[in-house]
PDB file of N, CA and C in Angstrom:
ATOM      1  N   MET A   1      94.246 101.212  75.966  1.00 86.00           N
ATOM      2  CA  MET A   1      94.994 102.061  75.064  1.00 86.00           C
ATOM      3  C   MET A   1      93.988 102.832  74.199  1.00 86.00           C
ATOM      4  N   ILE A   2      94.347 104.050  73.902  1.00 90.00           N
ATOM      5  CA  ILE A   2      93.518 104.925  73.083  1.00 90.00           C
ATOM      6  C   ILE A   2      94.196 105.089  71.724  1.00 90.00           C
ATOM      7  N   TYR A   3      93.398 105.081  70.657  1.00 91.00           N
ATOM      8  CA  TYR A   3      93.927 105.189  69.298  1.00 91.00           C
ATOM      9  C   TYR A   3      93.391 106.446  68.618  1.00 91.00           C
ATOM     10  N   LEU A   4      94.281 107.166  67.939  1.00 91.00           N
ATOM     11  CA  LEU A   4      93.913 108.330  67.137  1.00 91.00           C
ATOM     12  C   LEU A   4      94.557 108.215  65.768  1.00 91.00           C
ATOM     13  N   LYS A   5      93.854 108.693  64.736  1.00 92.00           N
ATOM     14  CA  LYS A   5      94.458 108.802  63.414  1.00 92.00           C
ATOM     15  C   LYS A   5      95.351 110.035  63.402  1.00 92.00           C
ATOM     16  N   ASN A   6      96.414 109.987  62.624  1.00 92.00           N
ATOM     17  CA  ASN A   6      97.319 111.135  62.524  1.00 92.00           C
ATOM     18  C   ASN A   6      96.825 112.060  61.415  1.00 92.00           C
ATOM     19  N   ILE A   7      95.749 112.784  61.731  1.00 91.00           N
ATOM     20  CA  ILE A   7      95.152 113.734  60.801  1.00 91.00           C
ATOM     21  C   ILE A   7      95.024 115.081  61.501  1.00 91.00           C
ATOM     22  N   SER A   8      94.886 116.138  60.707  1.00 87.00           N
ATOM     23  CA  SER A   8      94.803 117.472  61.300  1.00 87.00           C
ATOM     24  C   SER A   8      93.368 117.916  61.570  1.00 87.00           C
ATOM     25  N   ASP A   9      92.374 117.075  61.223  1.00 91.00           N
ATOM     26  CA  ASP A   9      90.976 117.378  61.529  1.00 91.00           C
ATOM     27  C   ASP A   9      90.682 117.055  62.993  1.00 91.00           C
ATOM     28  N   ALA A  10      89.646 117.679  63.543  1.00 90.00           N
ATOM     29  CA  ALA A  10      89.238 117.391  64.923  1.00 90.00           C
ATOM     30  C   ALA A  10      88.757 115.949  65.032  1.00 90.00           C
ATOM     31  N   GLN A  11      89.135 115.294  66.138  1.00 91.00           N
ATOM     32  CA  GLN A  11      88.718 113.928  66.419  1.00 91.00           C
ATOM     33  C   GLN A  11      88.136 113.872  67.828  1.00 91.00           C
ATOM     34  N   VAL A  12      87.223 112.952  68.041  1.00 91.00           N
ATOM     35  CA  VAL A  12      86.680 112.756  69.381  1.00 91.00           C
ATOM     36  C   VAL A  12      87.528 111.717  70.088  1.00 91.00           C
ATOM     37  N   LEU A  13      87.932 112.042  71.290  1.00 90.00           N
ATOM     38  CA  LEU A  13      88.778 111.196  72.113  1.00 90.00           C
ATOM     39  C   LEU A  13      88.027 110.910  73.405  1.00 90.00           C
ATOM     40  N   MET A  14      87.894 109.638  73.769  1.00 91.00           N
ATOM     41  CA  MET A  14      87.215 109.277  75.014  1.00 91.00           C
ATOM     42  C   MET A  14      88.250 108.806  76.021  1.00 91.00           C
ATOM     43  N   ILE A  15      88.343 109.528  77.145  1.00 90.00           N
ATOM     44  CA  ILE A  15      89.300 109.211  78.203  1.00 90.00           C
ATOM     45  C   ILE A  15      88.515 108.899  79.477  1.00 90.00           C
ATOM     46  N   PRO A  16      88.826 107.781  80.148  1.00 88.00           N
ATOM     47  CA  PRO A  16      88.095 107.427  81.370  1.00 88.00           C
ATOM     48  C   PRO A  16      88.190 108.513  82.439  1.00 88.00           C
ATOM     49  N   LYS A  17      87.055 108.743  83.117  1.00 86.00           N
ATOM     50  CA  LYS A  17      87.011 109.687  84.242  1.00 86.00           C
ATOM     51  C   LYS A  17      87.299 108.931  85.531  1.00 86.00           C
ATOM     52  N   ASN A  18      87.714 109.663  86.535  1.00 76.00           N
ATOM     53  CA  ASN A  18      87.891 109.072  87.857  1.00 76.00           C
ATOM     54  C   ASN A  18      86.687 109.364  88.749  1.00 76.00           C
ATOM     55  N   GLY A  19      85.592 109.831  88.154  1.00 69.00           N
ATOM     56  CA  GLY A  19      84.373 110.096  88.905  1.00 69.00           C
ATOM     57  C   GLY A  19      84.119 111.553  89.209  1.00 69.00           C
ATOM     58  N   GLU A  20      85.140 112.382  89.099  1.00 69.00           N
ATOM     59  CA  GLU A  20      84.989 113.794  89.410  1.00 69.00           C
ATOM     60  C   GLU A  20      84.468 114.578  88.221  1.00 69.00           C
ATOM     61  N   SER A  21      83.610 115.535  88.475  1.00 71.00           N
ATOM     62  CA  SER A  21      83.182 116.461  87.428  1.00 71.00           C
ATOM     63  C   SER A  21      84.088 117.680  87.469  1.00 71.00           C
ATOM     64  N   VAL A  22      84.490 118.136  86.302  1.00 78.00           N
ATOM     65  CA  VAL A  22      85.344 119.322  86.217  1.00 78.00           C
ATOM     66  C   VAL A  22      84.765 120.255  85.174  1.00 78.00           C
ATOM     67  N   SER A  23      85.107 121.512  85.298  1.00 75.00           N
ATOM     68  CA  SER A  23      84.707 122.487  84.289  1.00 75.00           C
ATOM     69  C   SER A  23      85.892 123.401  84.036  1.00 75.00           C
ATOM     70  N   GLY A  24      85.834 124.080  82.928  1.00 77.00           N
ATOM     71  CA  GLY A  24      86.923 124.995  82.588  1.00 77.00           C
ATOM     72  C   GLY A  24      87.848 124.402  81.558  1.00 77.00           C
ATOM     73  N   GLU A  25      88.987 125.055  81.372  1.00 85.00           N
ATOM     74  CA  GLU A  25      89.938 124.680  80.337  1.00 85.00           C
ATOM     75  C   GLU A  25      90.739 123.446  80.733  1.00 85.00           C
ATOM     76  N   LEU A  26      90.801 122.483  79.815  1.00 91.00           N
ATOM     77  CA  LEU A  26      91.584 121.268  80.007  1.00 91.00           C
ATOM     78  C   LEU A  26      92.708 121.238  78.985  1.00 91.00           C
ATOM     79  N   SER A  27      93.775 120.528  79.304  1.00 94.00           N
ATOM     80  CA  SER A  27      94.856 120.351  78.337  1.00 94.00           C
ATOM     81  C   SER A  27      95.256 118.885  78.317  1.00 94.00           C
ATOM     82  N   LEU A  28      95.740 118.449  77.168  1.00 95.00           N
ATOM     83  CA  LEU A  28      96.206 117.091  76.979  1.00 95.00           C
ATOM     84  C   LEU A  28      97.696 117.155  76.698  1.00 95.00           C
ATOM     85  N   VAL A  29      98.488 116.547  77.568  1.00 96.00           N
ATOM     86  CA  VAL A  29      99.941 116.507  77.412  1.00 96.00           C
ATOM     87  C   VAL A  29     100.289 115.116  76.889  1.00 96.00           C
ATOM     88  N   VAL A  30     100.935 115.054  75.731  1.00 96.00           N
ATOM     89  CA  VAL A  30     101.348 113.773  75.161  1.00 96.00           C
ATOM     90  C   VAL A  30     102.868 113.751  75.033  1.00 96.00           C
ATOM     91  N   LYS A  31     103.463 112.629  75.474  1.00 97.00           N
ATOM     92  CA  LYS A  31     104.926 112.477  75.446  1.00 97.00           C
ATOM     93  C   LYS A  31     105.252 111.226  74.633  1.00 97.00           C
ATOM     94  N   ASN A  32     105.993 111.402  73.545  1.00 95.00           N
ATOM     95  CA  ASN A  32     106.381 110.296  72.686  1.00 95.00           C
ATOM     96  C   ASN A  32     107.281 109.345  73.470  1.00 95.00           C
ATOM     97  N   THR A  33     106.954 108.047  73.460  1.00 95.00           N
ATOM     98  CA  THR A  33     107.736 107.086  74.239  1.00 95.00           C
ATOM     99  C   THR A  33     109.046 106.694  73.566  1.00 95.00           C
ATOM    100  N   THR A  34     109.256 107.121  72.319  1.00 93.00           N
ATOM    101  CA  THR A  34     110.504 106.813  71.614  1.00 93.00           C
ATOM    102  C   THR A  34     111.519 107.935  71.756  1.00 93.00           C
ATOM    103  N   ASP A  35     111.147 109.143  71.344  1.00 93.00           N
ATOM    104  CA  ASP A  35     112.110 110.254  71.375  1.00 93.00           C
ATOM    105  C   ASP A  35     111.881 111.210  72.551  1.00 93.00           C
ATOM    106  N   LEU A  36     110.866 110.943  73.374  1.00 93.00           N
ATOM    107  CA  LEU A  36     110.539 111.707  74.587  1.00 93.00           C
ATOM    108  C   LEU A  36     110.131 113.151  74.317  1.00 93.00           C
ATOM    109  N   SER A  37     109.786 113.467  73.054  1.00 93.00           N
ATOM    110  CA  SER A  37     109.283 114.811  72.757  1.00 93.00           C
ATOM    111  C   SER A  37     107.897 114.964  73.374  1.00 93.00           C
ATOM    112  N   GLU A  38     107.581 116.169  73.812  1.00 94.00           N
ATOM    113  CA  GLU A  38     106.322 116.417  74.526  1.00 94.00           C
ATOM    114  C   GLU A  38     105.554 117.549  73.864  1.00 94.00           C
ATOM    115  N   THR A  39     104.225 117.370  73.766  1.00 93.00           N
ATOM    116  CA  THR A  39     103.344 118.370  73.183  1.00 93.00           C
ATOM    117  C   THR A  39     102.159 118.571  74.114  1.00 93.00           C
ATOM    118  N   THR A  40     101.749 119.821  74.304  1.00 94.00           N
ATOM    119  CA  THR A  40     100.562 120.136  75.098  1.00 94.00           C
ATOM    120  C   THR A  40      99.520 120.744  74.174  1.00 94.00           C
ATOM    121  N   MET A  41      98.298 120.198  74.246  1.00 92.00           N
ATOM    122  CA  MET A  41      97.204 120.670  73.390  1.00 92.00           C
ATOM    123  C   MET A  41      96.027 121.086  74.255  1.00 92.00           C
ATOM    124  N   SER A  42      95.385 122.172  73.899  1.00 89.00           N
ATOM    125  CA  SER A  42      94.114 122.528  74.528  1.00 89.00           C
ATOM    126  C   SER A  42      93.047 121.626  73.938  1.00 89.00           C
ATOM    127  N   VAL A  43      92.131 121.147  74.778  1.00 89.00           N
ATOM    128  CA  VAL A  43      91.058 120.276  74.310  1.00 89.00           C
ATOM    129  C   VAL A  43      89.726 120.814  74.793  1.00 89.00           C
ATOM    130  N   THR A  44      88.675 120.468  74.075  1.00 82.00           N
ATOM    131  CA  THR A  44      87.328 120.877  74.424  1.00 82.00           C
ATOM    132  C   THR A  44      86.587 119.675  74.980  1.00 82.00           C
ATOM    133  N   ASP A  45      86.058 119.785  76.192  1.00 82.00           N
ATOM    134  CA  ASP A  45      85.272 118.704  76.780  1.00 82.00           C
ATOM    135  C   ASP A  45      83.849 118.812  76.254  1.00 82.00           C
ATOM    136  N   LEU A  46      83.408 117.790  75.520  1.00 83.00           N
ATOM    137  CA  LEU A  46      82.063 117.772  74.958  1.00 83.00           C
ATOM    138  C   LEU A  46      81.015 117.378  76.005  1.00 83.00           C
ATOM    139  N   ASN A  47      81.480 116.944  77.194  1.00 78.00           N
ATOM    140  CA  ASN A  47      80.644 116.746  78.382  1.00 78.00           C
ATOM    141  C   ASN A  47      79.396 115.899  78.109  1.00 78.00           C
ATOM    142  N   THR A  48      79.592 114.694  77.571  1.00 70.00           N
ATOM    143  CA  THR A  48      78.449 113.867  77.213  1.00 70.00           C
ATOM    144  C   THR A  48      78.353 112.556  77.981  1.00 70.00           C
ATOM    145  N   SER A  49      79.187 112.329  78.996  1.00 79.00           N
ATOM    146  CA  SER A  49      79.148 111.057  79.720  1.00 79.00           C
ATOM    147  C   SER A  49      79.632 111.228  81.151  1.00 79.00           C
ATOM    148  N   GLY A  50      79.069 110.414  82.039  1.00 80.00           N
ATOM    149  CA  GLY A  50      79.530 110.400  83.417  1.00 80.00           C
ATOM    150  C   GLY A  50      80.747 109.522  83.616  1.00 80.00           C
ATOM    151  N   LEU A  51      81.048 108.641  82.652  1.00 87.00           N
ATOM    152  CA  LEU A  51      82.159 107.702  82.780  1.00 87.00           C
ATOM    153  C   LEU A  51      83.418 108.124  82.024  1.00 87.00           C
ATOM    154  N   TYR A  52      83.247 108.964  81.005  1.00 89.00           N
ATOM    155  CA  TYR A  52      84.363 109.356  80.153  1.00 89.00           C
ATOM    156  C   TYR A  52      84.369 110.860  79.920  1.00 89.00           C
ATOM    157  N   PHE A  53      85.581 111.394  79.704  1.00 89.00           N
ATOM    158  CA  PHE A  53      85.721 112.715  79.124  1.00 89.00           C
ATOM    159  C   PHE A  53      85.583 112.510  77.628  1.00 89.00           C
ATOM    160  N   HIS A  54      84.652 113.149  76.992  1.00 90.00           N
ATOM    161  CA  HIS A  54      84.530 113.147  75.531  1.00 90.00           C
ATOM    162  C   HIS A  54      85.172 114.438  75.061  1.00 90.00           C
ATOM    163  N   LEU A  55      86.329 114.328  74.446  1.00 90.00           N
ATOM    164  CA  LEU A  55      87.122 115.506  74.097  1.00 90.00           C
ATOM    165  C   LEU A  55      87.225 115.671  72.598  1.00 90.00           C
ATOM    166  N   ALA A  56      87.208 116.889  72.146  1.00 90.00           N
ATOM    167  CA  ALA A  56      87.534 117.209  70.761  1.00 90.00           C
ATOM    168  C   ALA A  56      88.999 117.638  70.750  1.00 90.00           C
ATOM    169  N   VAL A  57      89.803 116.947  69.959  1.00 91.00           N
ATOM    170  CA  VAL A  57      91.238 117.227  69.923  1.00 91.00           C
ATOM    171  C   VAL A  57      91.685 117.379  68.473  1.00 91.00           C
ATOM    172  N   VAL A  58      92.586 118.329  68.242  1.00 91.00           N
ATOM    173  CA  VAL A  58      93.207 118.539  66.937  1.00 91.00           C
ATOM    174  C   VAL A  58      94.707 118.354  67.119  1.00 91.00           C
ATOM    175  N   LEU A  59      95.266 117.372  66.421  1.00 91.00           N
ATOM    176  CA  LEU A  59      96.700 117.105  66.541  1.00 91.00           C
ATOM    177  C   LEU A  59      97.502 118.135  65.744  1.00 91.00           C
ATOM    178  N   PRO A  60      98.652 118.565  66.278  1.00 91.00           N
ATOM    179  CA  PRO A  60      99.528 119.439  65.493  1.00 91.00           C
ATOM    180  C   PRO A  60     100.010 118.707  64.245  1.00 91.00           C
ATOM    181  N   GLU A  61     100.251 119.442  63.170  1.00 88.00           N
ATOM    182  CA  GLU A  61     100.650 118.821  61.902  1.00 88.00           C
ATOM    183  C   GLU A  61     101.968 118.069  61.981  1.00 88.00           C
ATOM    184  N   GLU A  62     102.866 118.445  62.872  1.00 87.00           N
ATOM    185  CA  GLU A  62     104.175 117.789  62.949  1.00 87.00           C
ATOM    186  C   GLU A  62     104.177 116.559  63.862  1.00 87.00           C
ATOM    187  N   THR A  63     103.005 116.103  64.296  1.00 90.00           N
ATOM    188  CA  THR A  63     102.923 114.951  65.185  1.00 90.00           C
ATOM    189  C   THR A  63     103.381 113.682  64.471  1.00 90.00           C
ATOM    190  N   ALA A  64     104.319 112.962  65.083  1.00 92.00           N
ATOM    191  CA  ALA A  64     104.833 111.715  64.506  1.00 92.00           C
ATOM    192  C   ALA A  64     103.946 110.542  64.906  1.00 92.00           C
ATOM    193  N   ASP A  65     103.838 109.546  64.023  1.00 93.00           N
ATOM    194  CA  ASP A  65     103.146 108.314  64.377  1.00 93.00           C
ATOM    195  C   ASP A  65     103.908 107.634  65.508  1.00 93.00           C
ATOM    196  N   GLY A  66     103.180 106.928  66.363  1.00 94.00           N
ATOM    197  CA  GLY A  66     103.836 106.163  67.408  1.00 94.00           C
ATOM    198  C   GLY A  66     103.043 106.125  68.699  1.00 94.00           C
ATOM    199  N   GLU A  67     103.704 105.636  69.729  1.00 96.00           N
ATOM    200  CA  GLU A  67     103.088 105.467  71.041  1.00 96.00           C
ATOM    201  C   GLU A  67     103.446 106.652  71.941  1.00 96.00           C
ATOM    202  N   TYR A  68     102.453 107.101  72.704  1.00 97.00           N
ATOM    203  CA  TYR A  68     102.617 108.256  73.579  1.00 97.00           C
ATOM    204  C   TYR A  68     102.044 107.953  74.954  1.00 97.00           C
ATOM    205  N   GLN A  69     102.623 108.562  75.975  1.00 97.00           N
ATOM    206  CA  GLN A  69     101.995 108.616  77.285  1.00 97.00           C
ATOM    207  C   GLN A  69     101.169 109.884  77.292  1.00 97.00           C
ATOM    208  N   TYR A  70      99.946 109.822  77.830  1.00 96.00           N
ATOM    209  CA  TYR A  70      99.133 111.033  77.884  1.00 96.00           C
ATOM    210  C   TYR A  70      98.747 111.350  79.319  1.00 96.00           C
ATOM    211  N   GLU A  71      98.553 112.624  79.575  1.00 96.00           N
ATOM    212  CA  GLU A  71      98.008 113.119  80.841  1.00 96.00           C
ATOM    213  C   GLU A  71      96.967 114.175  80.499  1.00 96.00           C
ATOM    214  N   LEU A  72      95.744 113.967  80.962  1.00 94.00           N
ATOM    215  CA  LEU A  72      94.702 114.979  80.837  1.00 94.00           C
ATOM    216  C   LEU A  72      94.800 115.848  82.079  1.00 94.00           C
ATOM    217  N   MET A  73      94.986 117.149  81.873  1.00 93.00           N
ATOM    218  CA  MET A  73      95.278 118.063  82.967  1.00 93.00           C
ATOM    219  C   MET A  73      94.233 119.166  83.083  1.00 93.00           C
ATOM    220  N   LYS A  74      93.982 119.578  84.299  1.00 91.00           N
ATOM    221  CA  LYS A  74      93.266 120.822  84.597  1.00 91.00           C
ATOM    222  C   LYS A  74      94.216 121.603  85.484  1.00 91.00           C
ATOM    223  N   GLY A  75      94.859 122.587  84.891  1.00 90.00           N
ATOM    224  CA  GLY A  75      95.906 123.310  85.623  1.00 90.00           C
ATOM    225  C   GLY A  75      97.061 122.364  85.904  1.00 90.00           C
ATOM    226  N   ASP A  76      97.419 122.210  87.191  1.00 92.00           N
ATOM    227  CA  ASP A  76      98.495 121.309  87.593  1.00 92.00           C
ATOM    228  C   ASP A  76      97.985 119.954  88.060  1.00 92.00           C
ATOM    229  N   THR A  77      96.675 119.715  87.954  1.00 91.00           N
ATOM    230  CA  THR A  77      96.070 118.471  88.431  1.00 91.00           C
ATOM    231  C   THR A  77      95.899 117.485  87.284  1.00 91.00           C
ATOM    232  N   ILE A  78      96.394 116.256  87.477  1.00 92.00           N
ATOM    233  CA  ILE A  78      96.219 115.196  86.490  1.00 92.00           C
ATOM    234  C   ILE A  78      94.853 114.557  86.723  1.00 92.00           C
ATOM    235  N   LEU A  79      93.996 114.600  85.694  1.00 91.00           N
ATOM    236  CA  LEU A  79      92.657 114.016  85.780  1.00 91.00           C
ATOM    237  C   LEU A  79      92.648 112.569  85.312  1.00 91.00           C
ATOM    238  N   SER A  80      93.504 112.236  84.361  1.00 91.00           N
ATOM    239  CA  SER A  80      93.573 110.882  83.818  1.00 91.00           C
ATOM    240  C   SER A  80      94.909 110.729  83.103  1.00 91.00           C
ATOM    241  N   CYS A  81      95.432 109.501  83.060  1.00 94.00           N
ATOM    242  CA  CYS A  81      96.679 109.250  82.340  1.00 94.00           C
ATOM    243  C   CYS A  81      96.648 107.844  81.756  1.00 94.00           C
ATOM    244  N   GLY A  82      97.482 107.619  80.746  1.00 94.00           N
ATOM    245  CA  GLY A  82      97.526 106.309  80.112  1.00 94.00           C
ATOM    246  C   GLY A  82      98.367 106.340  78.854  1.00 94.00           C
ATOM    247  N   ILE A  83      98.092 105.364  77.963  1.00 96.00           N
ATOM    248  CA  ILE A  83      98.842 105.206  76.724  1.00 96.00           C
ATOM    249  C   ILE A  83      97.947 105.560  75.539  1.00 96.00           C
ATOM    250  N   LEU A  84      98.527 106.233  74.562  1.00 94.00           N
ATOM    251  CA  LEU A  84      97.826 106.701  73.376  1.00 94.00           C
ATOM    252  C   LEU A  84      98.653 106.314  72.155  1.00 94.00           C
ATOM    253  N   PHE A  85      98.017 105.751  71.128  1.00 95.00           N
ATOM    254  CA  PHE A  85      98.707 105.439  69.882  1.00 95.00           C
ATOM    255  C   PHE A  85      98.182 106.365  68.797  1.00 95.00           C
ATOM    256  N   ILE A  86      99.097 107.007  68.080  1.00 94.00           N
ATOM    257  CA  ILE A  86      98.752 107.888  66.973  1.00 94.00           C
ATOM    258  C   ILE A  86      99.268 107.295  65.683  1.00 94.00           C
ATOM    259  N   GLY A  87      98.369 107.141  64.709  1.00 92.00           N
ATOM    260  CA  GLY A  87      98.761 106.599  63.409  1.00 92.00           C
ATOM    261  C   GLY A  87      97.775 105.538  62.955  1.00 92.00           C
ATOM    262  N   ASP A  88      98.110 104.895  61.831  1.00 85.00           N
ATOM    263  CA  ASP A  88      97.275 103.830  61.293  1.00 85.00           C
ATOM    264  C   ASP A  88      97.754 102.483  61.834  1.00 85.00           C
ATOM    265  N   MET A  89      96.803 101.690  62.307  1.00 74.00           N
ATOM    266  CA  MET A  89      97.128 100.356  62.806  1.00 74.00           C
ATOM    267  C   MET A  89      97.049  99.379  61.637  1.00 74.00           C
ATOM    268  N   GLU A  90      98.041  98.501  61.541  1.00 72.00           N
ATOM    269  CA  GLU A  90      98.017  97.454  60.514  1.00 72.00           C
ATOM    270  C   GLU A  90      97.275  96.250  61.054  1.00 72.00           C
ATOM    271  N   SER A  91      96.583  95.534  60.172  1.00 57.00           N
ATOM    272  CA  SER A  91      95.843  94.337  60.584  1.00 57.00           C
ATOM    273  C   SER A  91      96.780  93.257  61.035  1.00 57.00           C
TER     274      SER A  91
END
């Protein structure tokens, strides 16, 4: 699971790669698992690892805390998918 703070500043997000190198514009599609709302964000690949996509992501201000399914996309191709939690985790 990937965790992000619900802030409007840029954050670094590390998503596992499947081994393929890609270039060009990537997008991150997040779907809230509670209300099924979906948001697509453009992301910048910082290209610093062979095992992970190191992405700079800025969350929209109206993003709700909670659990999301994510898909990292290049065009219509899914590069990686999984679960993402946005918000503050309690101890």
